[in-house]
Tab-separated table of C-alpha atoms and ligand atoms in Angstrom:
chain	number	residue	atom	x	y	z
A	16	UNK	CA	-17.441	18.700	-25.463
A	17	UNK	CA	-16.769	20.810	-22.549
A	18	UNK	CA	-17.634	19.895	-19.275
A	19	UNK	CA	-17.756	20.736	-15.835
A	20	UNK	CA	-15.080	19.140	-12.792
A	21	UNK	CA	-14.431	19.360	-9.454
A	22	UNK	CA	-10.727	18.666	-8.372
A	23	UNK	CA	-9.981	18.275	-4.621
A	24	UNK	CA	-6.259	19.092	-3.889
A	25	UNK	CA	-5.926	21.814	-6.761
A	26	UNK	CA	-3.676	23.518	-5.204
A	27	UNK	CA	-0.426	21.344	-5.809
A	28	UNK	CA	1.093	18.816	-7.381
A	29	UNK	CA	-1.146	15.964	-8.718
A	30	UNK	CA	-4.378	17.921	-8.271
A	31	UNK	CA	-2.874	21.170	-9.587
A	32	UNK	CA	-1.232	19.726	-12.884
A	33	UNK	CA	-5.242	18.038	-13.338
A	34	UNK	CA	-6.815	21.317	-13.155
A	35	UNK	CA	-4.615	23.320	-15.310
A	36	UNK	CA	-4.559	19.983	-18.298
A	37	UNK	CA	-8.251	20.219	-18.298
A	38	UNK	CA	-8.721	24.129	-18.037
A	39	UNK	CA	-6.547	24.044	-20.972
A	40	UNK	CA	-9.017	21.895	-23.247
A	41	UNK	CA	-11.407	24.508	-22.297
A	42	UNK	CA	-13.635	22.715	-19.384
A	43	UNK	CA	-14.501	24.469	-16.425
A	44	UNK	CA	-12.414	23.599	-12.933
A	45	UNK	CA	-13.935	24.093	-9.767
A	46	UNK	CA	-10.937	23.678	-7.497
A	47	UNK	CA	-11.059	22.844	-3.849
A	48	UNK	CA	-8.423	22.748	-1.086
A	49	UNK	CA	-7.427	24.247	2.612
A	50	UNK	CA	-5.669	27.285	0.542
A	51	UNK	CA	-5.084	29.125	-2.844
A	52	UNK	CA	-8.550	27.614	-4.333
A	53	UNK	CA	-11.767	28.172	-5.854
A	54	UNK	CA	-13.946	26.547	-2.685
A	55	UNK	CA	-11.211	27.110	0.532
A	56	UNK	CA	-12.325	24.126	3.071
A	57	UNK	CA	-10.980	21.668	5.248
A	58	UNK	CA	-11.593	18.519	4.132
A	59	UNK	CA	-10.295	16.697	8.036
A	60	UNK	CA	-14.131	17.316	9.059
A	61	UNK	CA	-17.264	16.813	9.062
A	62	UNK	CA	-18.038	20.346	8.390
A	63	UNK	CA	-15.958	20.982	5.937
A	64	UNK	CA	-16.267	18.555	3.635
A	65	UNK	CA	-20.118	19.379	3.646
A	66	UNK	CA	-19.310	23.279	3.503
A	67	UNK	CA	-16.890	22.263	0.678
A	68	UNK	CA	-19.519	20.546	-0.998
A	69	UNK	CA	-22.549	23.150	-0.814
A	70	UNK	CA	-19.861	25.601	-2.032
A	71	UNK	CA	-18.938	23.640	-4.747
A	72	UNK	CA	-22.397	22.598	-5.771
A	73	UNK	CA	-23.277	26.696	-6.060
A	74	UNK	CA	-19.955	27.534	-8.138
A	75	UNK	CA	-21.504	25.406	-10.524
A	76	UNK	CA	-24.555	26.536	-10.936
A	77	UNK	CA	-25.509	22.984	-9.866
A	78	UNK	CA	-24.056	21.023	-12.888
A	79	UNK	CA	-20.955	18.890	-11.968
A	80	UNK	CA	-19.911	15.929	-14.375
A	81	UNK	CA	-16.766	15.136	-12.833
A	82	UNK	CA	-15.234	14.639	-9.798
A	83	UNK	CA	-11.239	13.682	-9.056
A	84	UNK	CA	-10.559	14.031	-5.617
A	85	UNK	CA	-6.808	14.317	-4.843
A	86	UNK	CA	-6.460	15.969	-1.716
A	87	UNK	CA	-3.989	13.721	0.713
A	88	UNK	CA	-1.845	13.639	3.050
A	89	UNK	CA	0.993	11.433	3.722
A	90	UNK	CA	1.487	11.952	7.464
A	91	UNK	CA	1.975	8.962	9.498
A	92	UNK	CA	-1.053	10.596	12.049
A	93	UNK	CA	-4.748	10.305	12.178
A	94	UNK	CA	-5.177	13.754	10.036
A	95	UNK	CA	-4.217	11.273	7.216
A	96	UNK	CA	-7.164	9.033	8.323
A	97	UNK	CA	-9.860	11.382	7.804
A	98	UNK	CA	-8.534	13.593	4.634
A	99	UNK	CA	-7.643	10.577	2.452
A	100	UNK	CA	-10.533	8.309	3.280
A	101	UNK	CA	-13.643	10.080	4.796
A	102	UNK	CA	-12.491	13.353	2.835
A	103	UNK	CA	-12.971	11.339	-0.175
A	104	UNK	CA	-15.982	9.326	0.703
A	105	UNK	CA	-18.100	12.144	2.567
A	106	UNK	CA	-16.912	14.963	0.094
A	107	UNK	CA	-17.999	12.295	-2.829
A	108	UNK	CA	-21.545	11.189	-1.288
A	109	UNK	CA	-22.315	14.637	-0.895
A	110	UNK	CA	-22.132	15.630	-4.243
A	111	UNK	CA	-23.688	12.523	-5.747
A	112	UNK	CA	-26.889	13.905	-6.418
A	113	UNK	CA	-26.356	16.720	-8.346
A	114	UNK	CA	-23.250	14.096	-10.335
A	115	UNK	CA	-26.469	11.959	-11.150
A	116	UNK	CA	-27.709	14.580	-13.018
A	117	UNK	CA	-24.968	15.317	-15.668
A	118	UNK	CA	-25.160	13.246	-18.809
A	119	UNK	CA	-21.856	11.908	-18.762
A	120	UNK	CA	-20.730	11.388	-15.115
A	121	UNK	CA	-17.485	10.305	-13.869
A	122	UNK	CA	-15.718	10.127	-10.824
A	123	UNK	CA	-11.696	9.341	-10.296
A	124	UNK	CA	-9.678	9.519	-7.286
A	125	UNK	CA	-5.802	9.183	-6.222
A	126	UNK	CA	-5.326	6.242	-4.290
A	127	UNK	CA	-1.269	4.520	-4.186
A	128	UNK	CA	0.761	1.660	-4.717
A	129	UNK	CA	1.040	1.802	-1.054
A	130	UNK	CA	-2.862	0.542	-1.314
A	131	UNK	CA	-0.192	-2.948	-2.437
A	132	UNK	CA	1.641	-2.500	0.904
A	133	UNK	CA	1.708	-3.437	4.497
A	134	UNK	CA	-1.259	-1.789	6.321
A	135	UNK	CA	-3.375	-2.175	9.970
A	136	UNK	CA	-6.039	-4.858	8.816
A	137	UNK	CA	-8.382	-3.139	11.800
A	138	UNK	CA	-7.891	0.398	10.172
A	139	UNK	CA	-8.889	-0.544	7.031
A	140	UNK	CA	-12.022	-2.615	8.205
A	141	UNK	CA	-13.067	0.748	10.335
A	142	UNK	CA	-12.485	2.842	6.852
A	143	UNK	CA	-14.387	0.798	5.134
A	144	UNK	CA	-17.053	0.441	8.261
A	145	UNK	CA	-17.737	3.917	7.544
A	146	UNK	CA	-17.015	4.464	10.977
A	147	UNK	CA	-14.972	7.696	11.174
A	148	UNK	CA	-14.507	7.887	15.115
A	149	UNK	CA	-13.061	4.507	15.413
A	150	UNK	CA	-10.830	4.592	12.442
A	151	UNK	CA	-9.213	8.018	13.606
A	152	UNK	CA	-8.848	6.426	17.500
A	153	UNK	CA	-7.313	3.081	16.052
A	154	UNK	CA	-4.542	5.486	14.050
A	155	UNK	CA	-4.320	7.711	17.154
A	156	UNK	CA	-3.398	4.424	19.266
A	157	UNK	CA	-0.648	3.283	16.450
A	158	UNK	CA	1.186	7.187	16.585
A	159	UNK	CA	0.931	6.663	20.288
A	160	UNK	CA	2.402	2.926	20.881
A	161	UNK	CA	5.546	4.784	19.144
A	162	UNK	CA	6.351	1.413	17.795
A	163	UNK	CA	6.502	1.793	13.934
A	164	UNK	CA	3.055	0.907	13.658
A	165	UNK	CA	2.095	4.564	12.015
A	166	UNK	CA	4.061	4.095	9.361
A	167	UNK	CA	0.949	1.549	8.242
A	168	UNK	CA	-1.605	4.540	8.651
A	169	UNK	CA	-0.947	5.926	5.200
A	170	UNK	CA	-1.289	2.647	3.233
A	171	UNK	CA	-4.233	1.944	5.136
A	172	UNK	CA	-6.076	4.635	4.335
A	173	UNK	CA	-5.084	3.945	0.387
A	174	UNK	CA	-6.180	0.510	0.503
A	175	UNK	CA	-9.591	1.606	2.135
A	176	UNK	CA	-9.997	4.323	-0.555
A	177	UNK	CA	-9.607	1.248	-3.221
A	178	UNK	CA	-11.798	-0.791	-1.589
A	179	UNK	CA	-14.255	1.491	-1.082
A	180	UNK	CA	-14.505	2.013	-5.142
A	181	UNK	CA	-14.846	-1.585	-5.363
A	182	UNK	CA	-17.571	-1.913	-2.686
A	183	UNK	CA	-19.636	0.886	-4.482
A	184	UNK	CA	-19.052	0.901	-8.100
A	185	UNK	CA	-22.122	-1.796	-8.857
A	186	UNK	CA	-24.272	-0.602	-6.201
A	187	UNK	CA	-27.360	1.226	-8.135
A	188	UNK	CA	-26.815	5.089	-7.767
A	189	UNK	CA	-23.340	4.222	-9.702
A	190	UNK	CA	-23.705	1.036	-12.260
A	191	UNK	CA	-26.990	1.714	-13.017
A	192	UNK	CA	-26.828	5.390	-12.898
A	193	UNK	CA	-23.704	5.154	-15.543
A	194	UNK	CA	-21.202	6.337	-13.369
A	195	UNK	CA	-17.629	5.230	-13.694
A	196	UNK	CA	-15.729	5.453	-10.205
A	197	UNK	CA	-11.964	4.290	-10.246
A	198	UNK	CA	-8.691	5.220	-9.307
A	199	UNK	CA	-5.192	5.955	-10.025
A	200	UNK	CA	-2.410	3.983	-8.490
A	201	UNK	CA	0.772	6.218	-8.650
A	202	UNK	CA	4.230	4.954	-7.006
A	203	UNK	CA	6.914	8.015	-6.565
A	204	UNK	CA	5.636	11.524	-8.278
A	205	UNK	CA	7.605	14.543	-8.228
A	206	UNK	CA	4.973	16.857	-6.527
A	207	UNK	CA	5.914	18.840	-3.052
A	208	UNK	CA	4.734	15.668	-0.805
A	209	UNK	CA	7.775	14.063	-2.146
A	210	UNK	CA	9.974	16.860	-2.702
A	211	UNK	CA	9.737	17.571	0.725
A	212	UNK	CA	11.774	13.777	1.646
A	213	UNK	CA	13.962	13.449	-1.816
A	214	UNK	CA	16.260	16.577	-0.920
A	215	UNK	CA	19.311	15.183	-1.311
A	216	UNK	CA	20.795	12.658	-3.937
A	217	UNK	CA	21.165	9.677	-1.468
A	218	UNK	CA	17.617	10.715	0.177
A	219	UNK	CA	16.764	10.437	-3.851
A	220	UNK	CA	18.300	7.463	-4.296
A	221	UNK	CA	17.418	5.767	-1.246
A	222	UNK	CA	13.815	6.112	-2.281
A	223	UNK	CA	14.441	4.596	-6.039
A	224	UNK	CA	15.666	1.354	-4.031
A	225	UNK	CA	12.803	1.189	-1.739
A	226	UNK	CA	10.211	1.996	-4.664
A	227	UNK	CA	11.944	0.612	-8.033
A	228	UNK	CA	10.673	2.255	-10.974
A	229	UNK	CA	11.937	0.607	-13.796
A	230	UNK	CA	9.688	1.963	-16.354
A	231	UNK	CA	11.059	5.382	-16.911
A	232	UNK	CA	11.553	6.280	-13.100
A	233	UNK	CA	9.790	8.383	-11.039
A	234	UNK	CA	7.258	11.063	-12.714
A	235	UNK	CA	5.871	14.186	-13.413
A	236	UNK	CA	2.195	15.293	-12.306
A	237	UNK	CA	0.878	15.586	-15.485
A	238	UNK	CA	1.585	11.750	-15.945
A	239	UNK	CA	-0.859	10.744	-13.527
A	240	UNK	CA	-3.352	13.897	-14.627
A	241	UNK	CA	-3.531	12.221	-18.278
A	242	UNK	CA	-5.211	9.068	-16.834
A	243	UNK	CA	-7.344	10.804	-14.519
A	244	UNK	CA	-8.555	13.216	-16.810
A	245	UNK	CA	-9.196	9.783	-19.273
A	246	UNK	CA	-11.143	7.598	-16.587
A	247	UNK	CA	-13.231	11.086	-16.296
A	248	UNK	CA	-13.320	11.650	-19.745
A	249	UNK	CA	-16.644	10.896	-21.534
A	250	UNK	CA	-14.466	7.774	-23.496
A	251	UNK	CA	-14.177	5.903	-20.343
A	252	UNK	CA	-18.237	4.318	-20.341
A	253	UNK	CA	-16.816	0.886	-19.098
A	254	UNK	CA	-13.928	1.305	-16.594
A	255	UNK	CA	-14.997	0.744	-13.297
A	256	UNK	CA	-14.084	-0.164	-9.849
A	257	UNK	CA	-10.318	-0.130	-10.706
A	258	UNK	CA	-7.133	0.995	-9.277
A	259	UNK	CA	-4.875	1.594	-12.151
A	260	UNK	CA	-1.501	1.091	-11.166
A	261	UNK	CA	0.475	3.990	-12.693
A	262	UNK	CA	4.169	3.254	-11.879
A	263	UNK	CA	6.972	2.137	-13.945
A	264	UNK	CA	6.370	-1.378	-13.234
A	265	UNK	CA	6.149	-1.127	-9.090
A	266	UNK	CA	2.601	-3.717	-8.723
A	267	UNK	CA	4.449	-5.869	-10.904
A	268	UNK	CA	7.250	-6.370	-9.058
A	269	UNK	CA	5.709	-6.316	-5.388
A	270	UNK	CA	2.525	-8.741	-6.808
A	271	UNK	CA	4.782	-10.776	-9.503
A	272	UNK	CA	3.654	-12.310	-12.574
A	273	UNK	CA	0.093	-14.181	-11.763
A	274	UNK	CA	-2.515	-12.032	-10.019
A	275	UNK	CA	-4.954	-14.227	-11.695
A	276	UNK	CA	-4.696	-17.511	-9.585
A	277	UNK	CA	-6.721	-15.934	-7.026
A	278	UNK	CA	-9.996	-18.504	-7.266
A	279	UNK	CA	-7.759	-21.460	-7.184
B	324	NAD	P1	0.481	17.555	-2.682
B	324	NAD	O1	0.896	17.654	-1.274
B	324	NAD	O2	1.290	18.255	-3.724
B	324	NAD	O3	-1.046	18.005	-2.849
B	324	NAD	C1	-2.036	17.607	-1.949
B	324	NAD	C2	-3.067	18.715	-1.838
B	324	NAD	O4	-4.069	18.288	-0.892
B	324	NAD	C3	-2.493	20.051	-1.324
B	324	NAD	O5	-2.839	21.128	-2.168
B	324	NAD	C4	-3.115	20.199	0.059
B	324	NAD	O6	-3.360	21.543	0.455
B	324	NAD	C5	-4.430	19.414	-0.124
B	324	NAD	N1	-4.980	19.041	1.197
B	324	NAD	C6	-4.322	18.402	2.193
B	324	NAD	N2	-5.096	18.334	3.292
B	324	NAD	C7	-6.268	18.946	2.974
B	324	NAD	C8	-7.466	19.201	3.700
B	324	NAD	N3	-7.593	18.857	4.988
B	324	NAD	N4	-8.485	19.822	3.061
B	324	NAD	C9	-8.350	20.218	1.772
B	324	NAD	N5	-7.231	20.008	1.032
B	324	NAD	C10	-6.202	19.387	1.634
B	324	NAD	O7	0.428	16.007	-2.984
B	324	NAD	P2	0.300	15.152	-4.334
B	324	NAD	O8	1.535	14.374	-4.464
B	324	NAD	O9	-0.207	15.956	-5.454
B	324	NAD	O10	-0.822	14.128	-3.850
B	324	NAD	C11	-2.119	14.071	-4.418
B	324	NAD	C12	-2.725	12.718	-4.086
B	324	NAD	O11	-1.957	11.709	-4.736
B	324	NAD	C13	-2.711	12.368	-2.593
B	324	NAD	O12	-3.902	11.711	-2.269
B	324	NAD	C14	-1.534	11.420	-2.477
B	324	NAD	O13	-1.682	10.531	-1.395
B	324	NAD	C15	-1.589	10.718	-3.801
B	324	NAD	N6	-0.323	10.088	-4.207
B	324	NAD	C16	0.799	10.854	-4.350
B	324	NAD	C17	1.980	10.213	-4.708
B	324	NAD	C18	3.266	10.962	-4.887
B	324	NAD	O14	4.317	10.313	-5.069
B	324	NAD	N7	3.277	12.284	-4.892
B	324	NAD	C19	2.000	8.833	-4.939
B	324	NAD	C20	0.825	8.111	-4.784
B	324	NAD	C21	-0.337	8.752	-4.420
């Protein structure tokens, strides 16, 4: 069966290596992203995200039974606040209605092991407050205080994004509508956000001590497009409201051995 899917972020790395995978079992992509894409927007606003959406709606022809989002940034500023959250969550609820429609809907998005990681407990409540203005002024005030405290914008916005799947996946127009929403986890993947800070060998291997992967080491795009394109695929009718750590053994470490004594 063929279907139809819009990627956010197909113009690189994780996003990219998703589009081409599913173009090559014979679906239709409709990519989106800032540059080199089928629907060119800006997912930072407001307006864009709803521009990006009409556009995307039209290219196809108003049938959509997937969505991944994977457009992100990993800028310690408040860009990263409103791409990786609201540019998920806007972008999302905007196409919902014409999702609803498709037989087999499905919607999967990159969140992070950094989701496991030290974040700004008031970010993430404003993220998940669906309040846009205060979220982006609470990461302003962290890159302004200069004092480390943006380095916990990026994980923020990941654990928000995971949150947010868990807050919606049993609310009505998803459970009952049969929609799937979950994510991927991914720890270090060799796309150009990473590139761009593993130049050298002890750059490299400075980063393999402060994110062990001891399950095959870091990886390759199409690693993480596999299990997106699965939790989208029309196979996945029960998966929902995870984040599916995808990572050589990273949550394991940083959580341990019993995630399950929780209620006790
Ligand atoms: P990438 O930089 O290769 O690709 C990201 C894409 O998002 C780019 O094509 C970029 O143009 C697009 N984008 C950025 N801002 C945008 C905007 N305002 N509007 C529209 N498009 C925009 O990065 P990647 O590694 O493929 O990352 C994909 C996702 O996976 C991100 O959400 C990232 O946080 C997440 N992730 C990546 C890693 C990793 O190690 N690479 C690990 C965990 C999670």
């Amino acid at each position: 069966m063929t279907r139809t899917f819009v990627i956010t972020g197909s113009a690189s790395g994780i996003g990219q290596s998703t589009a081409h995978k599913l173009k090559s079992l014979g679906n239709t992509v409709i990519g989106v992203d800032i540059h080199n894409a089928d629907v060119i927007a800006d997912l930072s606003t407001h307006g864009g995200r709803i521009q990006a959406a009409e556009k995307a709606i039209a290219a196809s022809n108003n049938s959509i039974d997937a969505i991944i989002a994977c457009a992100g940034l990993a800028h310690p500023t408040a860009a990263t606040v409103a791409v990786n959250y609201f540019g998920v969550t806007e972008f999302i609820n905007e196409l919902l209605p014409t999702l609803t429609q498709s037989k087999t809907p499905r919607v999967a998005i990159t969140s992070s092991v950094a989701s496991i990681m030290p974040n700004s407990t008031e970010l993430v409540e404003a993220m998940c407050a669906n309040d846009e203005g205060k979220a982006v002024e609470i990461a302003q005030a962290l890159v302004d205080a200069g004092a480390g405290g943006e380095q916990l914008i990026y994980g923020s916005t990941k654990r928000a994004i995971s949150r947010w799947i868990r807050q919606q996946c049993l609310k009505p127009h998803w459970a009952a509508a049969g929609i799937p929403i979950n994510a991927v986890g991914p720890a270090i993947v060799q796309t150009p956000m990473v590139e761009q800070i593993i130049k050298t060998p002890e750059e490299r291997d400075g980063l393999a001590k402060l994110v062990p992967m001891p399950l095959n080491g870091f990886m390759e795009p199409e690693v993480v497009a596999s299990l997106l394109i699965w939790l989208t695929g029309v196979e996945n009718t029960h998966v929902t409201g995870q984040t599916i750590y995808i990572d050589g053994g990273f949550e394991r470490i940083v959580r341990g051995e019993d995630v399950w004594s929780w209620r006790e």
